[in-house]
Coordinates of C-alpha atoms in Angstrom, one line a residue:
Chain A
M13 CA 97.2 -44.4 16.6
P14 CA 96.8 -48.1 16.1
D15 CA 94.2 -47.9 13.3
L16 CA 96.2 -45.7 11.2
S17 CA 99.3 -47.9 11.4
S18 CA 97.4 -50.8 10.0
I19 CA 96.5 -49.0 6.8
A20 CA 99.3 -46.4 6.5
P21 CA 102.9 -47.3 5.6
A22 CA 105.0 -47.7 8.7
G23 CA 107.2 -44.7 7.9
V24 CA 104.2 -42.3 8.0
V25 CA 103.2 -43.1 11.5
E26 CA 106.7 -42.9 12.7
T27 CA 107.4 -39.7 11.0
L28 CA 104.2 -38.1 12.4
Q29 CA 105.1 -39.3 15.9
D30 CA 108.6 -38.0 15.7
H31 CA 108.0 -34.7 13.8
W32 CA 104.4 -33.7 14.3
H33 CA 105.6 -30.6 16.2
T34 CA 107.7 -29.4 13.3
L35 CA 105.1 -30.2 10.7
L36 CA 102.4 -28.4 12.8
D37 CA 104.7 -25.3 13.0
G38 CA 105.1 -25.4 9.2
L39 CA 101.3 -25.8 8.7
K40 CA 100.8 -22.8 11.0
V41 CA 102.9 -20.6 8.8
T42 CA 101.2 -21.8 5.7
L43 CA 97.8 -21.1 7.3
E44 CA 98.9 -17.6 8.4
L45 CA 100.0 -16.8 4.9
S46 CA 96.8 -18.2 3.5
V47 CA 94.5 -16.3 5.9
F48 CA 96.3 -12.9 5.8
G49 CA 97.3 -13.2 2.1
G50 CA 93.7 -14.1 1.3
A51 CA 92.4 -11.1 3.3
V52 CA 94.8 -8.7 1.6
A53 CA 94.0 -10.2 -1.8
F54 CA 90.3 -9.7 -1.2
V55 CA 90.6 -6.1 -0.3
V56 CA 92.9 -5.5 -3.3
A57 CA 90.5 -7.3 -5.5
V58 CA 87.5 -5.3 -4.3
V59 CA 89.3 -2.0 -4.6
L60 CA 90.8 -2.7 -8.1
G61 CA 87.5 -4.3 -9.3
L62 CA 85.4 -1.3 -8.3
A63 CA 88.0 1.0 -9.8
A64 CA 87.8 -0.9 -13.1
I65 CA 84.2 0.0 -13.5
S66 CA 84.6 3.6 -12.4
R67 CA 83.1 6.4 -14.5
L68 CA 86.4 8.2 -14.4
A69 CA 88.8 7.1 -17.1
V70 CA 91.8 7.9 -15.0
V71 CA 90.7 5.6 -12.2
R72 CA 90.0 2.8 -14.7
T73 CA 93.4 3.2 -16.3
V74 CA 95.3 3.2 -13.0
S75 CA 93.4 0.1 -12.0
R76 CA 94.3 -1.6 -15.3
I77 CA 98.0 -0.8 -15.0
I78 CA 98.2 -2.2 -11.5
V79 CA 96.4 -5.3 -12.5
E80 CA 98.5 -5.9 -15.5
F81 CA 101.7 -5.3 -13.6
F82 CA 100.9 -7.8 -10.8
R83 CA 99.4 -10.4 -13.1
G84 CA 102.0 -10.0 -15.8
T85 CA 105.2 -10.3 -13.7
S86 CA 106.5 -13.2 -11.7
L87 CA 105.2 -13.6 -8.1
V88 CA 108.6 -14.9 -7.0
V89 CA 110.3 -11.8 -8.4
Q90 CA 107.7 -9.5 -6.8
L91 CA 108.5 -11.3 -3.5
F92 CA 112.3 -11.0 -4.0
V93 CA 111.9 -7.3 -4.7
L94 CA 109.9 -6.8 -1.5
V95 CA 112.3 -8.9 0.6
Y96 CA 115.7 -8.0 -0.8
V97 CA 115.3 -4.7 -2.5
L98 CA 112.8 -2.8 -0.4
P99 CA 114.8 -3.0 2.9
Q100 CA 117.9 -1.7 1.1
A101 CA 116.2 1.1 -0.7
T102 CA 114.1 2.3 2.3
S103 CA 114.1 2.0 6.0
V104 CA 111.1 -0.3 6.4
G105 CA 113.3 -3.1 7.8
S106 CA 112.9 -6.8 7.0
H107 CA 109.7 -8.6 7.7
P108 CA 109.6 -11.8 5.6
L109 CA 106.2 -13.0 6.7
L110 CA 104.6 -9.6 6.2
F111 CA 106.3 -9.1 2.8
C112 CA 105.1 -12.6 1.7
V113 CA 101.5 -11.7 2.8
I114 CA 101.7 -8.5 0.8
A115 CA 103.2 -10.2 -2.3
L116 CA 100.5 -12.9 -2.2
G117 CA 97.8 -10.3 -1.6
L118 CA 98.8 -8.0 -4.5
N119 CA 99.3 -10.9 -6.9
Y120 CA 96.2 -12.8 -6.2
G121 CA 94.3 -9.6 -5.6
A122 CA 95.1 -8.6 -9.2
Y123 CA 93.6 -11.8 -10.5
G124 CA 90.7 -11.5 -8.1
S125 CA 89.9 -8.0 -9.3
E126 CA 89.1 -9.4 -12.7
V127 CA 86.6 -11.8 -11.0
V128 CA 85.1 -8.8 -9.1
R129 CA 84.9 -6.6 -12.2
G130 CA 83.3 -9.4 -14.2
S131 CA 80.7 -10.1 -11.5
L132 CA 79.8 -6.5 -11.1
N133 CA 79.3 -6.3 -14.9
A134 CA 77.3 -9.4 -14.9
V135 CA 74.6 -7.9 -12.7
P136 CA 71.8 -7.1 -15.2
P137 CA 71.8 -3.6 -16.6
G138 CA 68.2 -3.2 -15.5
Q139 CA 69.3 -3.4 -11.9
W140 CA 71.8 -0.6 -12.4
E141 CA 69.3 1.5 -14.3
T142 CA 66.7 1.0 -11.5
T143 CA 69.1 2.3 -8.9
T144 CA 69.6 5.4 -11.1
A145 CA 65.8 5.7 -11.5
L146 CA 65.6 5.7 -7.7
S147 CA 68.3 8.4 -7.5
M148 CA 70.5 6.2 -5.3
S149 CA 74.0 7.5 -4.6
W150 CA 77.0 5.5 -5.9
L151 CA 77.7 4.1 -2.5
T152 CA 74.1 3.1 -1.9
K153 CA 73.6 1.5 -5.2
I154 CA 76.8 -0.6 -4.9
R155 CA 76.4 -1.5 -1.2
R156 CA 72.7 -2.2 -1.1
V157 CA 71.8 -3.5 -4.6
I158 CA 74.7 -4.3 -6.9
W159 CA 77.2 -5.9 -4.5
P160 CA 74.8 -8.4 -2.9
Q161 CA 74.0 -9.7 -6.3
A162 CA 77.6 -9.6 -7.6
W163 CA 78.8 -11.3 -4.4
A164 CA 76.9 -14.5 -5.2
L165 CA 78.4 -14.4 -8.7
M166 CA 82.0 -13.8 -7.7
L167 CA 82.3 -16.4 -5.0
P168 CA 83.0 -19.4 -7.2
G169 CA 85.8 -17.5 -8.9
L170 CA 87.2 -16.2 -5.7
N171 CA 87.0 -19.7 -4.3
N172 CA 89.2 -21.0 -7.1
L173 CA 91.8 -18.3 -6.5
M174 CA 91.8 -18.9 -2.7
V175 CA 92.6 -22.6 -3.3
M176 CA 95.4 -21.5 -5.6
L177 CA 96.6 -19.1 -3.0
V178 CA 96.8 -21.7 -0.3
K179 CA 99.0 -23.9 -2.5
G180 CA 100.9 -20.8 -3.8
T181 CA 102.0 -19.9 -0.2
A182 CA 104.8 -22.5 -0.9
I183 CA 106.8 -19.6 -2.4
A184 CA 107.6 -18.8 1.2
L185 CA 110.3 -21.4 0.8
F186 CA 112.3 -19.1 -1.5
I187 CA 112.8 -16.5 1.2
G188 CA 113.4 -19.0 4.0
L189 CA 110.1 -18.8 5.9
P190 CA 109.5 -22.1 7.7
D191 CA 106.2 -23.0 6.0
L192 CA 104.9 -26.5 5.4
T193 CA 106.9 -27.0 2.2
S194 CA 110.0 -25.6 3.9
V195 CA 109.9 -27.8 7.0
G196 CA 109.1 -30.8 4.9
D197 CA 112.1 -30.2 2.8
D198 CA 114.2 -29.8 5.9
L199 CA 112.9 -33.2 7.2
R200 CA 113.9 -34.8 3.9
K201 CA 117.4 -33.3 4.1
S202 CA 117.7 -34.6 7.7
G203 CA 117.1 -38.1 6.4
V204 CA 113.4 -38.8 6.6
D205 CA 112.1 -40.7 3.6
A206 CA 111.2 -38.2 0.8
W207 CA 108.0 -40.1 -0.2
T208 CA 106.7 -40.0 3.4
V209 CA 107.4 -36.3 3.9
Y210 CA 105.9 -35.1 0.7
G211 CA 103.0 -37.5 1.0
I212 CA 102.1 -35.9 4.4
S213 CA 102.6 -32.5 2.8
F214 CA 100.2 -33.3 0.1
V215 CA 97.5 -34.4 2.5
L216 CA 97.9 -31.3 4.7
Y217 CA 97.8 -28.9 1.8
Y218 CA 94.7 -30.7 0.5
L219 CA 92.9 -30.5 3.8
A220 CA 93.8 -26.8 4.2
A221 CA 92.5 -26.0 0.7
L222 CA 89.4 -28.0 1.4
A223 CA 88.7 -26.1 4.6
F224 CA 89.0 -22.7 2.9
S225 CA 87.0 -23.8 -0.1
A226 CA 84.2 -25.3 2.0
F227 CA 84.0 -22.0 3.9
L228 CA 83.7 -19.9 0.8
R229 CA 81.2 -22.3 -0.7
H230 CA 79.2 -21.8 2.5
L231 CA 79.2 -18.1 1.9
E232 CA 78.1 -18.7 -1.7
V233 CA 75.1 -20.8 -0.6
R234 CA 74.1 -18.1 1.8
A235 CA 74.4 -15.3 -0.8
Q236 CA 72.4 -17.3 -3.3
R237 CA 69.7 -18.0 -0.8
R238 CA 69.3 -14.3 -0.2
L239 CA 68.7 -13.9 -3.9
G240 CA 66.0 -16.6 -3.8
I241 CA 68.1 -19.2 -5.4
R242 CA 68.0 -22.6 -3.7
P243 CA 71.3 -24.4 -4.1
S244 CA 71.4 -28.1 -4.0
K245 CA 73.7 -30.1 -1.7
V246 CA 75.0 -32.1 -4.7
K247 CA 76.1 -28.9 -6.4
T248 CA 77.7 -27.7 -3.2
A249 CA 79.9 -30.8 -2.9
Q250 CA 80.6 -30.7 -6.6
A251 CA 81.7 -27.0 -6.5
T252 CA 83.9 -27.6 -3.6
A253 CA 85.5 -30.6 -5.3
E254 CA 86.1 -28.6 -8.5
A255 CA 87.6 -25.7 -6.7
V256 CA 90.1 -27.9 -4.9
A257 CA 91.0 -30.1 -7.9
Chain B
M23 CA 47.6 22.6 -12.7
P24 CA 45.1 20.1 -14.1
T25 CA 41.6 21.2 -13.5
D26 CA 40.2 17.8 -14.0
K27 CA 41.8 14.8 -12.4
T28 CA 39.2 12.2 -12.8
D29 CA 37.9 11.8 -16.3
G30 CA 40.9 12.6 -18.3
A31 CA 38.8 14.6 -20.9
G32 CA 40.0 18.1 -20.2
A33 CA 43.6 18.4 -21.2
P34 CA 45.5 21.0 -19.2
D35 CA 46.0 24.2 -21.2
L36 CA 49.7 23.8 -21.8
S37 CA 49.3 20.7 -23.8
K38 CA 48.6 22.5 -27.0
Q39 CA 51.8 24.5 -26.9
S40 CA 54.3 21.8 -27.5
G41 CA 57.1 22.7 -29.8
A42 CA 56.1 26.3 -30.1
A43 CA 57.2 28.3 -27.2
V44 CA 60.3 26.5 -26.1
Q45 CA 63.0 28.8 -27.3
T46 CA 64.5 30.7 -24.5
G47 CA 64.9 28.1 -21.8
P48 CA 63.4 27.8 -18.4
D49 CA 61.2 30.8 -18.0
F50 CA 59.4 31.0 -21.2
D51 CA 55.7 31.1 -20.5
G52 CA 53.4 33.2 -18.4
N53 CA 51.1 30.5 -17.1
G54 CA 53.6 28.8 -14.9
R55 CA 56.4 26.6 -16.2
P56 CA 55.6 23.3 -17.9
R57 CA 56.5 20.2 -15.9
I58 CA 58.7 18.9 -18.7
A59 CA 60.2 20.8 -21.6
F60 CA 62.3 19.3 -24.4
E61 CA 64.3 21.9 -26.2
D62 CA 66.1 21.0 -29.4
V63 CA 66.9 17.6 -28.0
S64 CA 69.1 15.3 -30.1
K65 CA 70.2 11.8 -29.4
Q66 CA 72.4 9.6 -31.4
F67 CA 73.9 6.2 -30.8
G68 CA 77.1 6.2 -32.8
K69 CA 76.0 7.3 -36.3
N70 CA 72.4 6.3 -35.7
V71 CA 70.4 9.5 -35.1
V72 CA 67.4 8.6 -32.9
L73 CA 66.2 12.1 -32.1
N74 CA 66.9 15.3 -33.9
D75 CA 66.0 18.8 -32.6
L76 CA 63.0 17.5 -30.7
N77 CA 60.8 20.1 -29.0
F78 CA 57.7 19.5 -26.8
N79 CA 56.2 20.4 -23.5
V80 CA 54.3 18.5 -21.0
A81 CA 52.1 20.4 -18.5
K82 CA 51.8 19.7 -14.8
G83 CA 49.5 16.8 -14.2
E84 CA 49.3 16.0 -17.9
R85 CA 49.3 12.4 -19.0
V86 CA 50.9 11.9 -22.4
T87 CA 51.1 8.6 -24.3
L88 CA 53.9 8.2 -26.9
I89 CA 53.0 5.9 -29.7
G90 CA 54.9 4.9 -32.9
P91 CA 56.7 2.1 -34.5
S92 CA 59.7 0.5 -32.7
G93 CA 62.8 2.5 -33.2
S94 CA 60.9 5.8 -33.4
G95 CA 62.5 7.1 -30.3
K96 CA 59.7 6.8 -27.7
T97 CA 61.6 4.8 -25.2
T98 CA 64.7 7.0 -25.8
I99 CA 62.7 10.0 -24.7
L100 CA 61.8 8.3 -21.4
R101 CA 65.4 7.1 -20.9
L102 CA 66.8 10.6 -21.5
L103 CA 64.4 12.0 -18.9
M104 CA 65.5 9.4 -16.4
T105 CA 69.1 10.3 -17.2
L106 CA 69.8 6.7 -18.3
E107 CA 71.1 8.0 -21.6
E108 CA 73.2 11.0 -22.2
L109 CA 71.8 13.9 -24.3
S110 CA 73.7 14.4 -27.5
G111 CA 72.4 17.9 -27.9
G112 CA 69.8 20.3 -26.6
F113 CA 68.2 20.7 -23.2
I114 CA 65.6 19.1 -21.0
Y115 CA 63.9 21.2 -18.3
V116 CA 61.9 19.9 -15.4
D117 CA 59.7 22.6 -13.8
G118 CA 62.0 25.0 -15.6
D119 CA 65.2 23.6 -14.1
P120 CA 67.7 22.1 -16.4
L121 CA 68.1 18.4 -15.9
T122 CA 71.5 17.4 -17.4
H123 CA 72.8 20.4 -19.4
R124 CA 72.3 24.1 -19.0
K125 CA 73.3 27.3 -20.7
N126 CA 76.1 29.1 -19.0
D127 CA 76.3 32.9 -18.8
A128 CA 77.9 33.0 -22.2
G129 CA 75.0 31.0 -23.6
K130 CA 77.2 27.9 -24.1
R131 CA 75.8 24.5 -23.4
V132 CA 77.5 22.9 -20.4
A133 CA 77.0 19.5 -18.8
M134 CA 75.9 19.6 -15.1
K135 CA 77.6 17.8 -12.3
P136 CA 76.2 14.5 -11.1
K137 CA 75.2 16.0 -7.8
E138 CA 73.2 18.8 -9.5
I139 CA 71.6 16.2 -11.8
S140 CA 70.5 14.0 -8.9
V141 CA 68.6 16.8 -7.2
I142 CA 66.3 17.3 -10.2
R143 CA 66.2 13.6 -11.0
K144 CA 64.5 12.9 -7.6
R145 CA 61.4 14.4 -9.1
I146 CA 61.2 11.7 -11.7
G147 CA 60.3 8.0 -11.3
M148 CA 60.3 5.2 -13.8
V149 CA 58.7 1.8 -14.2
F150 CA 60.4 -0.6 -16.5
Q151 CA 59.2 -3.3 -18.9
Q152 CA 61.2 -6.0 -17.0
F153 CA 60.1 -4.8 -13.5
N154 CA 63.7 -5.0 -12.2
L155 CA 62.8 -5.8 -8.6
F156 CA 65.9 -6.2 -6.5
P157 CA 66.3 -10.0 -5.9
N158 CA 68.3 -9.5 -2.7
M159 CA 65.4 -7.9 -0.9
S160 CA 61.9 -8.7 0.2
V161 CA 58.9 -7.1 -1.5
I162 CA 58.6 -4.4 1.2
E163 CA 62.4 -3.8 1.3
N164 CA 62.3 -3.1 -2.4
I165 CA 59.9 -0.3 -1.7
T166 CA 61.5 1.1 1.4
E167 CA 65.1 1.0 0.2
A168 CA 65.2 4.3 -1.7
P169 CA 63.0 6.3 0.7
I170 CA 65.3 5.3 3.6
H171 CA 68.6 5.7 1.9
V172 CA 67.8 8.5 -0.6
L173 CA 65.0 10.5 1.0
G174 CA 66.3 9.9 4.5
Q175 CA 63.0 8.6 5.9
S176 CA 63.1 6.5 9.1
K177 CA 62.6 2.8 8.7
D178 CA 59.2 2.9 10.4
E179 CA 57.9 5.8 8.3
A180 CA 59.1 4.1 5.1
R181 CA 57.5 0.8 6.1
E182 CA 54.2 2.4 7.0
K183 CA 54.1 4.2 3.6
A184 CA 55.2 1.1 1.8
K185 CA 52.4 -0.9 3.4
K186 CA 49.8 1.6 2.3
L187 CA 51.2 1.5 -1.3
L188 CA 51.2 -2.3 -1.2
D189 CA 47.5 -2.2 -0.2
Q190 CA 46.9 0.2 -3.0
V191 CA 48.4 -2.1 -5.6
G192 CA 46.5 -5.1 -4.0
L193 CA 49.5 -6.9 -2.5
G194 CA 49.2 -5.9 1.1
D195 CA 49.6 -9.6 2.2
R196 CA 52.8 -10.2 0.2
A197 CA 55.0 -7.7 2.0
E198 CA 57.6 -10.1 3.4
E199 CA 57.6 -12.4 0.4
H200 CA 60.6 -12.8 -1.9
P201 CA 60.0 -11.1 -5.3
T202 CA 60.8 -14.3 -7.2
R203 CA 57.8 -15.9 -5.7
L204 CA 55.5 -13.4 -7.3
S205 CA 53.9 -13.5 -10.7
G206 CA 55.1 -11.0 -13.4
G207 CA 52.0 -8.9 -12.9
Q208 CA 52.5 -8.8 -9.1
Q209 CA 56.2 -8.0 -9.6
Q210 CA 55.2 -5.1 -11.8
R211 CA 52.7 -3.8 -9.3
V212 CA 55.5 -3.8 -6.7
A213 CA 57.7 -1.9 -9.1
I214 CA 54.9 0.7 -9.5
A215 CA 54.6 1.0 -5.7
R216 CA 58.4 1.3 -5.5
A217 CA 58.4 4.2 -7.9
L218 CA 55.5 5.9 -6.1
A219 CA 57.3 5.6 -2.8
M220 CA 59.7 8.2 -4.0
E221 CA 56.8 10.6 -4.4
P222 CA 57.8 11.6 -7.9
E223 CA 56.2 14.6 -9.7
I224 CA 56.7 12.7 -13.0
L225 CA 56.2 9.0 -13.6
L226 CA 57.6 7.4 -16.7
L227 CA 56.1 4.1 -17.8
D228 CA 58.1 2.2 -20.4
E229 CA 55.9 -0.6 -21.9
V230 CA 55.1 -1.8 -18.4
T231 CA 52.8 -4.5 -19.6
S232 CA 54.7 -5.8 -22.6
A233 CA 56.5 -8.5 -20.7
L234 CA 53.3 -9.8 -19.0
D235 CA 51.1 -12.7 -19.9
P236 CA 47.8 -11.4 -21.3
E237 CA 45.7 -12.4 -18.3
L238 CA 48.0 -10.4 -15.9
V239 CA 47.9 -7.1 -17.9
G240 CA 44.5 -6.1 -16.5
D241 CA 45.6 -5.9 -12.9
V242 CA 48.6 -3.7 -13.7
L243 CA 46.6 -1.4 -15.8
G244 CA 43.9 -1.2 -13.1
V245 CA 46.6 -0.1 -10.6
L246 CA 47.8 2.6 -13.0
R247 CA 44.3 3.8 -13.7
D248 CA 43.9 4.3 -9.9
V249 CA 47.1 6.2 -9.8
A250 CA 46.1 8.4 -12.7
N251 CA 42.7 9.1 -11.1
S252 CA 43.8 9.7 -7.6
T253 CA 47.0 11.8 -8.0
D254 CA 48.1 14.6 -10.2
I255 CA 51.4 13.0 -11.1
T256 CA 52.5 13.9 -14.6
M257 CA 52.8 10.8 -16.7
L258 CA 54.7 9.9 -19.8
L259 CA 53.7 6.5 -21.1
V260 CA 55.0 4.3 -23.9
T261 CA 52.5 1.5 -24.4
H262 CA 50.9 -0.7 -27.0
E263 CA 47.7 -0.9 -24.9
M264 CA 45.7 1.6 -26.9
Q265 CA 42.5 1.3 -24.9
F266 CA 44.4 2.1 -21.8
A267 CA 46.1 5.0 -23.5
R268 CA 42.7 6.3 -24.6
D269 CA 41.3 6.0 -21.1
V270 CA 44.0 7.7 -19.1
S271 CA 45.9 10.1 -21.3
H272 CA 45.2 13.7 -22.1
R273 CA 47.2 13.7 -25.2
V274 CA 48.8 11.2 -27.6
M275 CA 51.9 11.9 -29.6
M276 CA 52.7 9.9 -32.6
F277 CA 56.4 9.4 -33.3
D278 CA 58.2 8.3 -36.4
A279 CA 61.9 8.4 -36.9
G280 CA 62.4 10.7 -33.9
H281 CA 59.8 13.3 -34.9
I282 CA 56.4 14.0 -33.6
I283 CA 54.3 13.6 -36.8
E284 CA 51.0 14.0 -35.1
E285 CA 49.5 14.8 -31.7
A286 CA 46.0 15.1 -30.5
E287 CA 43.6 14.2 -27.7
P288 CA 43.2 10.4 -27.6
D289 CA 39.7 10.3 -28.9
A290 CA 40.6 12.4 -31.9
M291 CA 43.8 10.5 -32.5
F292 CA 42.3 7.1 -32.4
S293 CA 39.1 7.7 -34.3
D294 CA 40.3 10.3 -36.8
P295 CA 44.1 10.2 -37.3
Q296 CA 45.2 12.8 -39.8
H297 CA 48.6 11.6 -40.9
E298 CA 49.0 8.7 -43.3
R299 CA 51.7 7.2 -41.2
T300 CA 49.5 7.3 -38.1
K301 CA 46.6 5.7 -39.9
K302 CA 48.8 2.8 -41.0
F303 CA 50.4 2.4 -37.6
L304 CA 47.0 2.3 -35.8
Q305 CA 45.5 0.0 -38.4
A306 CA 48.4 -2.4 -37.8
I307 CA 48.1 -2.6 -34.0
L308 CA 44.4 -2.1 -33.4

């Protein structure tokens, strides 16, 4: 990579040449945690968000308690409980990657449920009333009318959370998973220049976050278009930048 | 049944019985059951009592206009019928069937289950002041959505019926358009077609022209006139369009503070109001 060497500090090119395999493995773990953690978080957010607007007080209360618990306690402690307490107390065995995905999913899902709830509530009351006037069942009104509108509203908030989740996957370090942060740290310990290692990490995290954010913004644009809103390209770029920042 | 569907002059026989015979519940009169019966209906929002022991009947095919100052409870009556508000007390019957609450064997008032309510509610349709078209669907999808997913019609059947309805409201060429590209008057005509697609026995019209620019009101009222003249759908209207009320309704009920203070055929009501409050109200708006 001759061009890169002329602009980048010499150590960066060398480090990349020597350790790209290690770094790539770390990035892979980070991306796995992001994708699966994000997927679990999304499911949790939708279920808890819908439960939060249920007609049944019991369902609302249960949702509230779960959300408060996972938002109000430390993600790291939640992770430790899963990794160190659960295998002792039960016979589920030890699955660090899976436990990390679950911890991320529950924690960010709890935050996400607030975004989902807020977006569902932000769909104008007239839309809800019309679904009642047309005698739609709960499932039909949510699936066909309310959700497509709430979806466009919730994507900016979910986008923010997704970017935070990508960066938050670094807690994997605490339980010894070889993610990007972890392998970077190991490289530093093995004598590679700290600035170089962390600089590379910064860039890789940023690019990963950017990719997820751009994808979600793409979904947002599509959802808006279906509602007859024409999003501008400038706004798209701006929203992506804001989400990553 | 209405004997006269076209000129609106001959009010169906049951229209004069309001408030009187509604004591014992569903099966109270010999001439067939009224389409709508309110029995001791109360509604309060917090401490604010909007309706208190309201009784009236609406006959099959009858078209009734509710007038009165804002806050007099007109819209609340429509919303109670559409089950958008919960009844605080009393009963509403549709064709003699309880809508949201019924008396159990011991004569106690009990709330019905959502499933039971939805069966009766399907007989009722409503058009709102703000149109409320679904922005995530095209014009024709707005109309076919409920027939497909609620009535179980096939997509083809629903689309065919929707196209006829769109022709009827003068928007046959806008079927695939997005609702936001339509004017307010056109959106409201789609909303009327959407309500009619459910083939309701009762149509509730809640100030359907109040949000429209004056020049768009005529088209919407024209469509409603057609519906009134070509079907025997029972209609309950809240409107400030007095000429329209006069033309299409069999009966006008004047509300004040949740009570019917006067009711009459439209000609009598508008030319010779009896109650002082009605006179003042009509003077103010005519």
